Every structure is written in C-alpha cells, then in structure tokens.
C-alpha cells in the first residue's frame, strides 16, 4: 500500500537517544590503511567502550525514552530491538532490556533483523500493536555496534548508537503519526553469513539501485498520498551511511540543506546502522516546534525503506528535557587512536 | 558469577533494585530483607534512582579472573542519594578525572563474557554524570 495508517490514532509519546563516548577520527583509519592519502567519507565515528554492546546501549536509550514518556514500564505491551549486532545469536536482547527497565513479565519481546532497517521495522510493528488496540504502549529500539573489516571502506563509517521510541495513543503524543510507507525488494548490496565477523558489500548496488531507489520511492509515495510537497514539511531525516547519500536523496526530493541539517549526524558519529535514522529523528525532535512536520526515512540493505511523516505536538516542549538530548551524547566525546579502537573492539586480545 | 546466581539477582544487578523499610523508610541496597537501621522486616522492592557521589575509590591493576580485559579499571564505593553505600566499577572515566565527591550515575554495562560460548554478564556500574547543555 502506498500509505499505511493504523485503526487508532497513534504517535511517539517518548524517545531516547544513546551514542557511546569514544570517537575514532577517519584520519586514523586513513593513516593506518591508506598512508593518509584516501578521501575520508566523514570526520569521525562513535565507538562503544569495551563494556558496551547493543544490550547496554538499548537499556540507556530505553530509560531515556521512559523518562520522557513518564509511563509505568509495566504498561509496555512490547519491547522490540532492531539490530545487526545482537550480542547473542540465540537469546533475545529484548528480554534483557525489558528486565532492566521493569517491563516484565507481561509483554511481547523480539529481536528484529533487516540490516539498517531493523529499528524502523520494529517501530512499524509498535505502531501496529498500539494502533490495533492490542497494546497500550510499545517500545521500539534501533541500536547497533557496527563493525567493518580492518582496511575495508566501511571501517571509516561503521559506528555505534541508536534510539528508542515509545508509541502510544495520539492524545498522549509528542509527535503524531500521519502515515507511513514501506518498500522492499531482493537486493545483493550487503550481507553477512552466519559466523562471519564482518559484512560483505557489492559496491555497484549500494547507491543505485539499492539506497536511492528505496529511499526516494518510499518518500515520494508517502508524500504524494498525504498531499505534501517538500516545502510542506519542515524537516527531512534519511538513513545516513555517509554524507553524500542523504544529501543527494534530499536534493532529488526537493529538500533544502536547512531542512536536513538538524538530523544529519553522520559526519560526527558515523553510520549507526539500525540506529542511524532513529538518531537523526531524535535530534530533530530535540529542536522541533509544535506544529512542525518531519519526513523520516530509513534504509536497510537487502533491501528496503520505511518512510514516516510525524507531526509534532505542543507536548514536545514539556517532555523534551526529561532526558538528555541527542546533542548531549554527540558532544560527549573522547578521541581514541586506532590502537585503542582495535583493543576496544576486540581486534586485539591479550 | 554463575548463571543461576546472575539470574536470582537479575533485578538488583540490571536495574539497582533494592528494598525500602516499611517501618523507618530506609532504602536498602543490596536487598537483605531485614532493615539494618531498625531491625524490622524489609521486603518491599525499591528501584534506587542511580545518582550518587564517589565516597572512596581504588584502581585495579591486577584484575580477578575473567575481568582481565578491562584492567586497569576503577572500583568505587558510591554513596547513593538515598543513603546506601554501593561497591561498583566506574566506567567512561579517564584516570586523572576520578575524585572523591565526584557526582556519578548508574548505567547497566557488560561485566564479563564467559569465553566465546558462555553467558554474557551484565550489571550496574557508575559513570560521571552526563553533562547536559541547556536547550
Ligand atoms: Zn527500618
């Protein structure tokens, strides 16, 4: 369907970001593998500390989302975590997160997988659960600690971070869902087989047809169905694998640099995979004014896109400061060199 | 820590859940079911807020088995805002930055991995309070 809407009106009632503290400058990857002569796709990327993973990062994002939503965690009907870096192959991240935030025992829990689209897929499911009346609230998280093979082009950008969203009734929302649109097709652009530590990618598919085809078609379809042109929307947030892709998608769709700037984090934190577009959205919600509209579009390899239009309500002003802003995490910054990065990411062991 | 022991103490370790005494309102951590202040029974679970200050600290250079990967690291006695003193690792902190009286907040972090096949152990640690920039 070109546009999807749940039976009941729903929206975001709380959201929470998380970005780890450490930063690996692209110049360090360049120095080690390319004699400093490569073109650097971003300035630096966020790296998890040695005691962080998708579970611990999801717990902090979930606590921030709960602080803003101000609801009893026992009322969460689902805790869903989308990631391509779940710490266990078999043992749900979602159950550990639910236990840590007090959402047990009466809840759904599952880990979602669709490369960088896993988080927005969980968000779509949360919208459906609450919008059908099956659950009062649902928590959807997109979080990753992405890795690139040493020396691979992805090592510059594969980063860590994400955000959690609590979906609830429209009249409790800080941002109402006006509609969404999702597209998928089979695409050989990026994959990882079981047991392989690092993903493979096929460069000739990555931009066209994978990223641009899905992101732009999902955006056009949703905007047309809702009757919006680019100038009717105040902000646009796209999945951010590098600086260039979201900038070109924005241009193709008629958005200005000003419309995408508040949600563009890739240059300072890298590509947080399943957390990327959800962190961009949280950064926009941190600054948006009541009445403004946000186009929010994910992309996951393999491949597909979820596009949403969110309409910010007056509740945003009272809820926003109940938890740290995205920018608080982005500015909390400890630069590390390649050797420390290699140790923190388990590439070196004593 | 073994799987059964981790499991029994999961709420205490994942979310710093202690107890509150119904007689004298003291907050207890770790949970002990008997109030050390008034001697009465105290079995009501109570989620501590996770804010406190460093009361004392020590740098661990030679870590116990299973924790070597993180060494050197800091272990601190943290005075929680609600009263209890808790022993925990500090994280996200630079060596020169630790001091007595430093405000800290609880985070749930990875403690250790049982090899390549075993369980991953998560529990509370404390970090310097995240700096908030006024909007
Ligand atoms: Zn007592």
Coordinates of C-alpha atoms and ligand atoms in Angstrom, one line a residue:
Chain A
X1 CA 0.0 0.0 0.0
X2 CA 1.2 3.5 -0.8
X3 CA 0.3 4.8 2.6
X4 CA -0.4 2.9 5.9
X5 CA -2.4 4.2 8.9
X6 CA -3.3 2.2 12.0
X7 CA -7.0 2.0 13.0
X8 CA -6.4 4.1 16.1
X9 CA -4.5 7.4 16.0
X10 CA -1.0 6.8 17.5
X11 CA 2.2 8.7 17.9
X12 CA 5.5 8.9 19.7
X13 CA 5.0 9.6 23.5
X14 CA 8.6 9.3 24.5
X15 CA 12.0 8.9 22.8
X16 CA 15.6 8.5 23.9
X17 CA 19.0 8.6 22.2
X18 CA 22.2 6.9 23.0
X19 CA 25.7 7.4 21.5
X20 CA 28.8 6.0 23.2
X21 CA 31.6 8.3 24.3
X22 CA 34.6 7.3 22.1
X23 CA 35.4 8.7 18.7
X24 CA 37.7 7.3 16.0
X25 CA 38.7 10.0 13.6
X26 CA 38.6 8.9 9.9
X27 CA 42.1 10.3 9.7
X28 CA 43.2 7.3 11.9
X29 CA 41.8 4.7 9.5
X30 CA 43.3 6.6 6.6
X31 CA 46.7 6.8 8.4
X32 CA 46.8 3.0 9.1
X33 CA 45.5 1.6 5.8
X34 CA 46.0 4.3 3.1
X35 CA 49.1 6.3 4.1
X36 CA 46.7 9.2 4.8
X37 CA 46.0 9.6 1.1
X38 CA 42.4 8.3 0.9
X39 CA 39.3 10.5 0.7
X40 CA 37.6 10.5 4.1
X41 CA 33.9 10.0 3.9
X42 CA 33.2 11.5 7.4
X43 CA 35.1 13.3 10.1
X44 CA 34.8 10.7 12.9
X45 CA 32.7 7.8 14.1
X46 CA 31.3 6.8 17.5
X47 CA 32.9 3.7 19.1
X48 CA 31.5 1.7 22.0
X49 CA 33.5 1.3 25.1
X50 CA 34.8 -2.2 26.0
X51 CA 31.9 -2.8 28.3
X52 CA 29.2 -1.7 25.9
X53 CA 27.1 -3.6 23.4
X54 CA 23.6 -3.5 21.8
X55 CA 22.1 -4.6 25.1
X56 CA 23.6 -2.0 27.3
X57 CA 23.2 0.8 24.8
X58 CA 19.5 -0.2 24.3
X59 CA 18.9 -0.1 28.0
X60 CA 20.1 3.5 28.3
X61 CA 18.1 4.7 25.3
X62 CA 15.0 2.9 26.7
X63 CA 15.5 4.6 30.1
X64 CA 15.7 8.0 28.3
X65 CA 12.5 7.2 26.4
X66 CA 10.7 6.2 29.6
X67 CA 11.8 9.4 31.3
X68 CA 10.2 11.4 28.6
X69 CA 7.1 9.3 28.2
X70 CA 6.6 9.2 32.0
X71 CA 4.6 6.0 31.9
X72 CA 4.8 2.8 34.0
X73 CA 7.2 0.4 32.2
X74 CA 4.8 -2.4 33.2
X75 CA 2.3 -0.9 30.7
X76 CA 4.6 -1.6 27.8
X77 CA 3.0 -4.2 25.6
X78 CA 6.1 -4.9 23.7
X79 CA 9.9 -4.4 23.8
X80 CA 11.4 -4.8 20.4
X81 CA 15.0 -4.2 19.5
X82 CA 16.2 -4.0 15.8
X83 CA 20.0 -4.5 15.3
X84 CA 22.5 -6.4 13.2
X85 CA 24.8 -6.7 16.3
X86 CA 22.7 -8.5 18.9
X87 CA 25.3 -9.9 21.4
X88 CA 23.8 -13.4 21.2
X89 CA 22.9 -15.3 18.0
X90 CA 20.2 -17.1 20.1
X91 CA 19.0 -15.3 23.3
X92 CA 16.9 -12.2 23.0
X93 CA 18.3 -8.8 23.5
X94 CA 14.8 -7.6 24.1
X95 CA 14.2 -9.8 27.2
X96 CA 17.3 -8.4 28.9
X97 CA 16.3 -4.8 28.1
X98 CA 12.8 -5.5 29.3
X99 CA 14.1 -6.9 32.6
X100 CA 16.4 -4.0 33.1
X101 CA 13.7 -1.4 32.6
X102 CA 10.9 -3.2 34.5
X103 CA 8.7 -4.2 31.6
X104 CA 8.5 -7.8 32.6
X105 CA 6.6 -10.2 32.7
X106 CA 3.5 -9.3 30.6
X107 CA 5.0 -8.1 27.3
X108 CA 6.0 -9.2 23.8
X109 CA 9.7 -9.3 23.1
X110 CA 11.7 -10.0 20.0
X111 CA 14.9 -9.0 18.2
X112 CA 14.4 -7.7 14.7
X113 CA 16.8 -8.1 11.8
X114 CA 16.8 -6.2 8.5
X115 CA 20.3 -4.6 8.2
X116 CA 20.0 -0.9 8.9
X117 CA 16.1 -1.0 8.6
X118 CA 15.7 -3.3 11.7
X119 CA 14.9 -0.4 14.0
X120 CA 12.2 1.3 11.9
X121 CA 10.7 -2.2 11.2
X122 CA 10.3 -2.6 15.0
X123 CA 8.8 0.9 15.0
X124 CA 6.2 -0.1 12.4
X125 CA 5.3 -3.1 14.5
X126 CA 4.9 -0.9 17.6
X127 CA 2.6 1.4 15.6
X128 CA 0.6 -1.6 14.5
X129 CA 0.4 -3.1 18.0
X130 CA -0.8 0.1 19.6
X131 CA -2.9 1.2 16.6
X132 CA -4.8 -2.0 16.6
X133 CA -5.6 -1.8 20.3
X134 CA -3.6 -4.9 21.2
X135 CA -1.2 -2.9 23.5
X136 CA -1.4 0.4 25.3
X137 CA 2.3 1.3 24.7
X138 CA 5.1 -0.4 22.8
X139 CA 8.8 0.3 22.8
X140 CA 10.8 0.0 19.6
X141 CA 14.6 0.4 19.6
X142 CA 17.1 0.6 16.7
X143 CA 20.7 0.1 18.1
X144 CA 24.0 -1.1 16.6
X145 CA 27.7 -1.6 17.3
X146 CA 28.6 -2.0 13.7
X147 CA 31.9 -3.3 12.5
X148 CA 33.8 -3.1 9.2
X149 CA 36.7 -5.4 8.2
X150 CA 40.0 -3.7 9.0
X151 CA 41.0 -1.7 5.9
X152 CA 37.6 -2.0 4.3
X153 CA 35.9 1.2 3.1
X154 CA 33.2 0.6 5.7
X155 CA 35.7 0.8 8.6
X156 CA 35.6 4.6 8.3
X157 CA 31.8 4.8 9.0
X158 CA 30.6 1.6 10.8
X159 CA 29.6 3.1 14.1
X160 CA 27.6 2.6 17.3
X161 CA 24.5 4.3 18.6
X162 CA 20.7 4.3 18.3
X163 CA 17.5 5.4 19.8
X164 CA 14.3 4.1 21.4
X165 CA 10.7 5.2 20.8
X166 CA 7.6 4.6 22.9
X167 CA 4.4 4.5 20.8
X168 CA 1.2 5.3 22.4
X169 CA -2.2 7.0 21.9
X170 CA -2.4 10.1 19.7
X171 CA -3.7 12.3 22.6
X172 CA -0.5 11.4 24.7
X173 CA 1.9 12.0 21.8
X174 CA 4.8 14.4 21.3
X175 CA 4.6 13.6 17.6
X176 CA 1.6 12.1 15.8
X177 CA 2.0 9.6 13.0
X178 CA 0.3 11.0 9.9
X179 CA 1.1 7.9 7.8
X180 CA 3.9 5.6 6.7
X181 CA 5.0 3.7 3.6
X182 CA 7.3 0.7 3.3
X183 CA 9.0 -0.9 0.3
X184 CA 11.2 -4.0 0.0
X185 CA 12.9 -5.9 -2.8
X186 CA 15.6 -8.5 -3.1
X187 CA 19.0 -6.8 -3.5
X188 CA 22.5 -8.2 -3.4
X189 CA 24.1 -4.9 -2.0
X190 CA 25.3 -6.0 1.5
X191 CA 25.2 -9.2 3.5
X192 CA 26.8 -11.3 6.3
X193 CA 26.7 -15.1 6.5
X194 CA 26.3 -16.8 9.9
X195 CA 29.7 -16.9 11.8
X196 CA 31.4 -14.3 9.5
X197 CA 32.6 -11.5 11.7
X198 CA 32.4 -8.8 9.0
X199 CA 29.8 -8.0 6.3
X200 CA 30.4 -8.1 2.5
X201 CA 29.2 -5.5 0.1
X202 CA 28.8 -5.1 -3.6
X203 CA 29.7 -1.5 -4.4
X204 CA 27.9 -1.3 -7.7
X205 CA 24.5 -1.9 -6.0
X206 CA 25.0 0.3 -2.9
X207 CA 23.8 3.7 -4.2
X208 CA 21.8 2.9 -7.2
X209 CA 19.6 0.9 -7.2
X210 CA 19.7 0.0 -3.5
X211 CA 19.7 3.2 -1.4
X212 CA 18.3 5.8 -3.8
X213 CA 15.6 3.6 -5.3
X214 CA 14.1 2.6 -2.0
X215 CA 14.5 5.8 -0.1
X216 CA 13.2 8.1 -2.8
X217 CA 10.3 5.8 -3.9
X218 CA 9.1 5.4 -0.3
X219 CA 9.4 9.1 0.2
X220 CA 7.6 10.1 -3.0
X221 CA 4.8 7.5 -2.4
X222 CA 4.1 8.8 1.1
X223 CA 4.4 12.5 0.3
X224 CA 2.0 12.1 -2.7
X225 CA -0.5 10.1 -0.7
X226 CA -0.5 12.7 2.1
X227 CA -0.6 15.6 -0.4
X228 CA 2.7 17.1 0.7
X229 CA 5.5 18.7 -1.3
X230 CA 9.0 19.2 0.2
X231 CA 8.1 22.7 1.2
X232 CA 5.1 21.4 3.3
X233 CA 7.5 19.5 5.6
X234 CA 9.8 21.3 8.0
X235 CA 12.5 18.6 8.3
X236 CA 13.7 15.5 6.5
X237 CA 15.7 12.8 8.0
X238 CA 17.2 10.0 5.9
X239 CA 19.4 6.9 6.7
X240 CA 23.0 8.2 6.8
X241 CA 25.6 5.7 5.6
X242 CA 27.8 8.6 4.6
X243 CA 27.5 12.4 4.0
X244 CA 26.7 12.1 0.3
X245 CA 23.7 9.7 0.1
X246 CA 21.3 11.6 2.3
X247 CA 22.3 14.9 0.8
X248 CA 21.6 13.6 -2.7
X249 CA 18.3 12.0 -1.7
X250 CA 17.2 15.3 -0.1
X251 CA 18.1 17.2 -3.2
X252 CA 16.3 14.8 -5.5
X253 CA 13.2 15.1 -3.4
X254 CA 13.3 18.9 -3.3
X255 CA 14.5 19.4 0.3
X256 CA 17.0 22.2 1.2
X257 CA 20.1 21.8 3.2
X258 CA 18.4 23.6 6.1
X259 CA 15.7 21.0 6.2
X260 CA 18.1 18.1 6.6
X261 CA 20.8 19.8 8.7
X262 CA 19.3 19.2 12.2
X263 CA 19.0 15.5 11.7
X264 CA 22.4 15.0 9.9
X265 CA 24.7 13.4 12.4
X266 CA 26.8 11.1 10.2
X267 CA 29.8 13.4 9.9
X268 CA 30.3 13.5 13.7
X269 CA 29.2 10.0 14.7
X270 CA 29.3 7.8 11.6
X271 CA 26.7 5.3 10.4
X272 CA 24.9 3.8 13.4
X273 CA 23.2 1.3 11.1
X274 CA 19.8 0.4 12.6
X275 CA 20.1 3.4 14.9
X276 CA 21.0 5.9 12.1
X277 CA 17.7 7.4 11.0
X278 CA 16.2 7.0 14.5
X279 CA 19.1 9.1 16.0
X280 CA 18.5 11.7 13.2
X281 CA 14.8 11.8 14.2
X282 CA 15.6 12.2 17.9
X283 CA 18.0 15.1 17.1
X284 CA 15.2 16.7 15.2
X285 CA 12.6 16.1 17.9
X286 CA 15.1 17.8 20.3
X287 CA 14.7 21.1 18.4
X288 CA 11.3 20.9 16.6
X289 CA 8.5 23.2 17.5
X290 CA 4.8 22.3 17.9
X291 CA 3.0 22.1 14.6
X292 CA 6.1 21.1 12.5
X293 CA 6.2 18.1 10.3
X294 CA 9.1 15.6 9.8
X295 CA 9.7 13.2 7.0
X296 CA 11.7 10.3 8.4
X297 CA 13.1 7.6 6.1
X298 CA 15.2 4.6 6.9
X299 CA 17.1 2.3 4.5
X300 CA 18.3 -1.3 5.1
X301 CA 20.4 -3.3 2.7
X302 CA 18.9 -6.4 1.2
X303 CA 16.9 -4.1 0.8
X304 CA 14.1 -1.8 1.9
X305 CA 12.9 1.6 3.3
X306 CA 10.3 2.7 5.8
X307 CA 9.1 6.3 5.5
X308 CA 7.1 8.1 8.1
X309 CA 5.6 11.6 8.5
X310 CA 5.5 12.8 12.1
X311 CA 3.5 15.9 13.2
X312 CA 5.0 17.5 16.3
X313 CA 2.5 18.4 19.1
X314 CA 2.6 21.0 21.9
X315 CA 3.6 18.2 24.4
X316 CA 7.1 18.2 23.0
X317 CA 8.1 21.3 24.9
X318 CA 7.3 19.9 28.4
X319 CA 8.7 16.4 27.7
X320 CA 11.9 17.2 25.8
X321 CA 14.1 18.0 28.8
X322 CA 13.1 14.9 30.9
X323 CA 16.2 13.1 29.4
X324 CA 19.5 14.1 27.8
X325 CA 19.3 15.4 24.2
X326 CA 20.9 13.7 21.3
X327 CA 23.4 16.6 21.1
X328 CA 24.5 15.9 24.8
X329 CA 25.7 12.5 23.7
X330 CA 27.2 13.7 20.4
X331 CA 29.2 16.4 22.2
X332 CA 30.4 13.9 25.0
X333 CA 33.5 13.0 23.0
X334 CA 36.7 11.2 23.8
X335 CA 39.0 10.8 20.9
X336 CA 40.9 7.5 20.6
X337 CA 43.6 6.3 18.2
X338 CA 43.5 3.2 16.0
X339 CA 45.3 1.0 18.6
X340 CA 42.8 1.8 21.3
X341 CA 40.0 1.3 18.9
X342 CA 41.4 -2.1 18.0
X343 CA 41.6 -3.1 21.6
X344 CA 38.1 -1.8 22.5
X345 CA 36.5 -3.6 19.5
X346 CA 38.2 -6.9 20.4
X347 CA 40.5 -6.9 17.4
X348 CA 43.5 -7.2 19.9
X349 CA 43.4 -9.6 22.8
X350 CA 46.0 -10.3 25.5
Chain B
X1 CA 29.4 -15.3 38.6
X2 CA 27.4 -18.4 37.7
X3 CA 24.2 -18.4 35.6
X4 CA 21.9 -19.3 38.5
X5 CA 23.4 -16.6 40.7
X6 CA 23.2 -14.0 38.0
X7 CA 19.6 -15.0 37.4
X8 CA 18.5 -14.8 41.0
X9 CA 20.0 -11.3 41.4
X10 CA 19.0 -10.0 37.9
X11 CA 16.8 -7.1 39.0
X12 CA 19.3 -6.0 41.7
X13 CA 22.2 -6.2 39.1
X14 CA 20.4 -4.9 35.9
X15 CA 18.4 -2.0 37.5
X16 CA 19.8 -1.4 41.0
X17 CA 16.6 -2.6 42.7
X18 CA 16.9 -2.7 46.5
X19 CA 14.3 -2.5 49.2
X20 CA 12.5 0.1 51.3
X21 CA 11.8 -0.5 55.0
X22 CA 8.1 -0.1 55.8
X23 CA 8.9 0.9 59.4
X24 CA 11.6 3.6 59.1
X25 CA 11.6 4.3 55.3
X26 CA 15.3 3.4 55.0
X27 CA 16.4 2.5 51.5
X28 CA 18.5 -0.7 51.4
X29 CA 21.0 -1.9 48.9
X30 CA 21.8 -4.7 48.3
X31 CA 18.4 -6.1 49.4
X32 CA 18.7 -8.1 52.7
X33 CA 15.1 -8.4 53.8
X34 CA 16.0 -7.1 57.3
X35 CA 16.4 -3.4 58.0
X36 CA 19.9 -2.7 59.5
X37 CA 18.6 0.6 60.9
X38 CA 15.5 -0.6 62.9
X39 CA 15.8 -4.4 62.7
X40 CA 12.3 -4.9 61.3
X41 CA 11.5 -6.9 58.2
X42 CA 12.0 -5.0 54.9
X43 CA 11.0 -6.9 51.8
X44 CA 9.4 -4.2 49.6
X45 CA 11.3 -3.9 46.3
X46 CA 12.5 -0.3 45.7
X47 CA 14.2 0.9 42.5
X48 CA 17.0 3.3 43.5
X49 CA 17.4 6.4 41.4
X50 CA 21.0 5.6 40.5
X51 CA 22.5 9.0 41.4
X52 CA 25.3 9.4 44.0
X53 CA 28.8 10.5 44.7
X54 CA 32.2 8.7 44.9
X55 CA 32.9 8.1 48.6
X56 CA 36.2 6.3 48.0
X57 CA 37.9 4.6 45.1
X58 CA 40.7 2.2 44.2
X59 CA 42.4 1.5 40.9
X60 CA 42.5 -2.2 40.0
X61 CA 45.7 -3.1 38.0
X62 CA 45.6 -6.8 38.5
X63 CA 42.1 -7.9 37.9
X64 CA 40.4 -11.1 39.1
X65 CA 39.9 -14.0 36.6
X66 CA 37.5 -13.1 33.9
X67 CA 37.9 -9.3 34.3
X68 CA 41.5 -9.0 32.9
X69 CA 40.2 -7.5 29.6
X70 CA 39.0 -4.3 31.3
X71 CA 42.1 -3.7 33.5
X72 CA 43.2 -1.3 34.7
X73 CA 39.8 0.0 36.0
X74 CA 38.4 1.7 39.0
X75 CA 36.2 0.3 41.7
X76 CA 34.4 2.8 43.9
X77 CA 32.3 3.0 47.0
X78 CA 29.4 5.1 45.8
X79 CA 27.2 6.9 48.3
X80 CA 23.7 6.8 46.7
X81 CA 21.5 9.8 47.1
X82 CA 19.0 7.6 49.1
X83 CA 21.7 6.6 51.6
X84 CA 23.2 3.2 50.8
X85 CA 26.9 2.7 50.0
X86 CA 27.4 0.5 46.9
X87 CA 30.6 -1.0 45.6
X88 CA 30.8 -0.9 41.8
X89 CA 33.1 -0.4 38.9
X90 CA 33.4 3.1 37.4
X91 CA 33.2 3.4 33.6
X92 CA 33.5 6.1 30.8
X93 CA 36.0 7.8 33.0
X94 CA 39.6 9.0 32.5
X95 CA 42.3 8.1 35.1
X96 CA 43.0 11.7 36.0
X97 CA 39.3 12.5 36.4
X98 CA 38.3 10.3 39.3
X99 CA 38.0 12.1 42.7
X100 CA 36.2 11.7 46.0
X101 CA 32.9 13.5 45.9
X102 CA 32.6 13.2 42.1
X103 CA 28.9 13.0 41.1
X104 CA 28.1 9.7 39.3
X105 CA 25.1 8.0 37.8
X106 CA 24.2 4.3 37.4
X107 CA 24.5 2.6 34.0
X108 CA 24.0 -1.0 33.1
X109 CA 27.1 -2.4 31.5
X110 CA 28.8 -5.6 30.4
X111 CA 30.8 -7.2 33.3
X112 CA 32.4 -10.2 31.6
X113 CA 32.0 -12.7 28.9
X114 CA 32.3 -16.4 29.7
X115 CA 34.6 -17.3 26.9
X116 CA 33.3 -17.5 23.3
X117 CA 30.4 -19.7 24.1
X118 CA 29.1 -18.9 27.6
X119 CA 26.8 -16.3 29.0
X120 CA 27.4 -12.6 29.0
X121 CA 27.2 -11.0 32.4
X122 CA 25.6 -7.5 32.7
X123 CA 25.4 -5.4 35.9
X124 CA 25.4 -1.9 37.2
X125 CA 28.4 0.4 37.0
X126 CA 28.7 4.2 37.6
X127 CA 29.9 6.9 35.3
X128 CA 30.4 10.7 35.7
X129 CA 27.0 12.3 35.4
X130 CA 26.3 13.1 31.7
X131 CA 26.8 16.8 31.1
X132 CA 23.5 18.4 29.9
X133 CA 23.6 21.5 27.8
X134 CA 20.6 23.7 28.5
X135 CA 18.4 23.8 25.3
Ligands
LIG1 ZN1 13.9 0.2 59.1

